[in-house]
Amino acid sequence: MKPLHIIVCVKPVPDFRSPVEFDQKTKTVKRGNVATVINPLDKNALEAALQLKESFGGKVTALSMAPPFAESVLREVLAFGADEAFLLSDPAFAGSDTLATAYVLAQGVKKIRDFDLVITGAASTDGNTAQVGPQVAEHLGLPHASFVTQVKRHSEHSLELTLKTEEGTILAEIDLPALITVSREINEPRTLGLFGIAAAAAKPLHILGSSDLEVDPERVGEKGSPTRIADIREVSFARKSELHEGTPEAISLLVKKFREWGVI
Amino acid sequence: MDFSFTQEQELLQKGVREFAEKVVAPRVQEMEETKNAPVDIYKAMGQNGFFAVDIPKKYGGLEMGALARVIILEEISRVSAAVGMATQVFYLGIAPFLEAASEEQKQKYLPSLAKGEKLATVAVTEASGGSDPTGIVTEAKKEGDNYILNGRKIFITNSHEADIITVVARTSQDPLQFSAFIVEKGMPGFKPGRKENKMGFHGCTTGELIFENCIVPVENLIGKEGDGLKIALKAISETGRCGMAGVALGILESCLEEAVKFANERILGGKPISVHQAIQARIADIRIALESSRLLTYRAAWLKEKGMRCDVEFAIAKYYSTEAAVQCAKKTVDIYGGYGVMMEFAAQRLYRDAQLLIPSAGTSDIQMIVIARDSLKKGKK
């Protein structure tokens, strides 16, 4: 089997394990003191790419569109085992919605060239739209599959995929080059090793701006983003409870009724 | 002065924390109950490069320096001081090879130590003395191309897991003349003996090593005859004490996290107990102890990296951080009230583990002797 060149799209997201606040004016997450981490599902995407590389040889290239601080996130991706990284960073990209982001990432993929497969996490923990992966594929005219839970090499030029859907699973074959987005179930991402950390410093990490990519300025940033966020708010999961007093008979009657209604 | 970590050190901290939480944390309860050393975790750490951190690149190491070693110990010990202690002694076992071994010995042993395929320790202490080396009675007699070792070592960390052991033994009638030998697991006449039953560090083996006409080839002598004590003391004072301070930092950090969590969650009289000044004072004390221990330890590690004298600085860091860990573990248990002594909570484990920091790599009394001697000598000038 021929080696694979796999591009993994990685998104730096706020670490939601620490308390996060929202900026009601800009309708975004306040990034102030919140640590930035690799979007958890993108770690699964990276792990899937690294496993394919370990099986068939080839190369893993990481790609991200983010502000310059994301360099450290890409360095971490290199430490996990990616061979090269591209950070697409330009003030003009600020405020991009999924459509504009996917467009910029697609232009990045075109710049990297000669790839066999693009892998992304199925969704991000901050936006959670699950749109960017398929949109990148459409921009590039690639066949794509979302929520992949298993990936196998089917032939020289195709993969066998298991996809999770709400109704069940789909077994599919996809021709390469292709784009897939992966679910959490696909693998258990490895932990960072010290050999990888030491090697990361010497690996190529390129920072590209809009002048390095062929991008139409009308299609990026706020200008290129038709999405408008109407509202952003914290959802409280506190259970509602009411306290009532009654005789044991009344309580058993109520429990019986609840059972009939299928409440409990 | 620059107090910030490099990008590499930041990644290292993140990676080790993730490893500790994912791989070590789920095993802590089992270690507490069985007291068995998690050899598979040691192997995983080796594969991940944990033991290569201080070894030169030409022997398959990473050359990340002493501060990187402290970061690893702090993060591992935050989750399990027992695994942290085992790790610190693996480093101690590697130190004589870095500091005193010949080129041939380095080439033979360091690559497998760097990968964690082989684990190391150092054996000095005997029933008749450790801090007092004149109590060491294990002897090595030269016979042809071999030394014949006879004696018993006690209180040896990783006694049953180590594959390569630097053993200090007498080679002369002179009461202070010792030599250091590389003894490998499986050598004829060498076997580990009994395992000690300790109040803490469950999951980190402390045991006995028995040498009965153990045949060690002459090429396994480190340095020259008579260098033994110097080699062992340098390893203990610059790597061992550094390691103990690193383990103490992990315990201190865990004390702070556990204390804060409980103080915020525990409601008494309708309010979390964190509103009480008595609780706050303890939390502030733990924070102060953690931050000052860190500064002392990081600075001593920085001196070591720069190749500057650091033995007294490590004695100070070891003394301060380990004594602080004992006091802060007590404060954490106190904050927990009755829950503090319940085995379901981590507080009691921190309390039991912290005390084990004191005797290892020289008791607090020994550190004070080192510190006082140096201060008095400086005063004379």
PDB file of C-alpha atoms in Angstrom, chain A residues 17 36-37 43 71-72 75-76 79-80 188-195 197-198 200-201, chain B residues 7-8 11-12 14-16 18-19 22 46-50 52-53 60 62 64 72 114:
ATOM      1  CA  ARG A  17     -12.649  22.364  32.426  1.00  0.00           C
ATOM      2  CA  THR A  36      -6.175  27.189  25.267  1.00  0.00           C
ATOM      3  CA  VAL A  37      -6.211  23.499  24.444  1.00  0.00           C
ATOM      4  CA  LYS A  43      -7.003  14.933  19.227  1.00  0.00           C
ATOM      5  CA  GLU A  71       1.485  28.454  17.671  1.00  0.00           C
ATOM      6  CA  SER A  72       1.940  26.687  21.017  1.00  0.00           C
ATOM      7  CA  ARG A  75       3.816  22.847  18.640  1.00  0.00           C
ATOM      8  CA  GLU A  76       1.940  20.431  20.881  1.00  0.00           C
ATOM      9  CA  ALA A  79       5.038  16.861  19.822  1.00  0.00           C
ATOM     10  CA  PHE A  80       2.258  14.289  19.488  1.00  0.00           C
ATOM     11  CA  GLU A 188      -8.114   6.767  22.657  1.00  0.00           C
ATOM     12  CA  PRO A 189      -5.650   9.579  21.913  1.00  0.00           C
ATOM     13  CA  ARG A 190      -2.108   8.947  23.137  1.00  0.00           C
ATOM     14  CA  THR A 191      -0.461  11.043  25.834  1.00  0.00           C
ATOM     15  CA  LEU A 192       2.408  13.386  25.073  1.00  0.00           C
ATOM     16  CA  GLY A 193       5.759  11.660  25.274  1.00  0.00           C
ATOM     17  CA  LEU A 194       9.049  13.355  26.056  1.00  0.00           C
ATOM     18  CA  PHE A 195      10.762  12.094  22.912  1.00  0.00           C
ATOM     19  CA  ILE A 197       8.293  17.012  22.906  1.00  0.00           C
ATOM     20  CA  ALA A 198      12.045  17.137  22.345  1.00  0.00           C
ATOM     21  CA  ALA A 200       8.863  19.068  18.169  1.00  0.00           C
ATOM     22  CA  ALA A 201      11.122  22.091  18.480  1.00  0.00           C
TER      23      ALA A 201
ATOM     24  CA  GLN B   7       7.870  26.342  25.500  1.00  0.00           C
ATOM     25  CA  GLU B   8       9.424  22.878  25.836  1.00  0.00           C
ATOM     26  CA  LEU B  11       4.676  21.193  26.974  1.00  0.00           C
ATOM     27  CA  LEU B  12       6.512  18.813  29.270  1.00  0.00           C
ATOM     28  CA  LYS B  14       1.220  19.498  30.239  1.00  0.00           C
ATOM     29  CA  GLY B  15       2.233  16.102  28.892  1.00  0.00           C
ATOM     30  CA  VAL B  16       3.299  14.687  32.248  1.00  0.00           C
ATOM     31  CA  GLU B  18      -1.957  14.309  31.341  1.00  0.00           C
ATOM     32  CA  PHE B  19      -0.006  11.066  31.761  1.00  0.00           C
ATOM     33  CA  LYS B  22      -4.794   9.328  32.716  1.00  0.00           C
ATOM     34  CA  GLY B  46      10.206   4.667  29.995  1.00  0.00           C
ATOM     35  CA  GLN B  47       8.625   4.404  26.555  1.00  0.00           C
ATOM     36  CA  ASN B  48       7.431   7.982  26.897  1.00  0.00           C
ATOM     37  CA  GLY B  49      10.980   9.174  27.598  1.00  0.00           C
ATOM     38  CA  PHE B  50      10.563  10.048  31.295  1.00  0.00           C
ATOM     39  CA  ALA B  52      15.787   9.927  29.282  1.00  0.00           C
ATOM     40  CA  VAL B  53      15.244  13.498  30.440  1.00  0.00           C
ATOM     41  CA  GLY B  60      19.687   8.199  23.409  1.00  0.00           C
ATOM     42  CA  LEU B  62      16.903  14.151  25.755  1.00  0.00           C
ATOM     43  CA  MET B  64      16.376  18.520  29.006  1.00  0.00           C
ATOM     44  CA  ILE B  72       8.215  15.560  35.927  1.00  0.00           C
ATOM     45  CA  ALA B 114      17.127   6.173  28.601  1.00  0.00           C
TER      46      ALA B 114
END
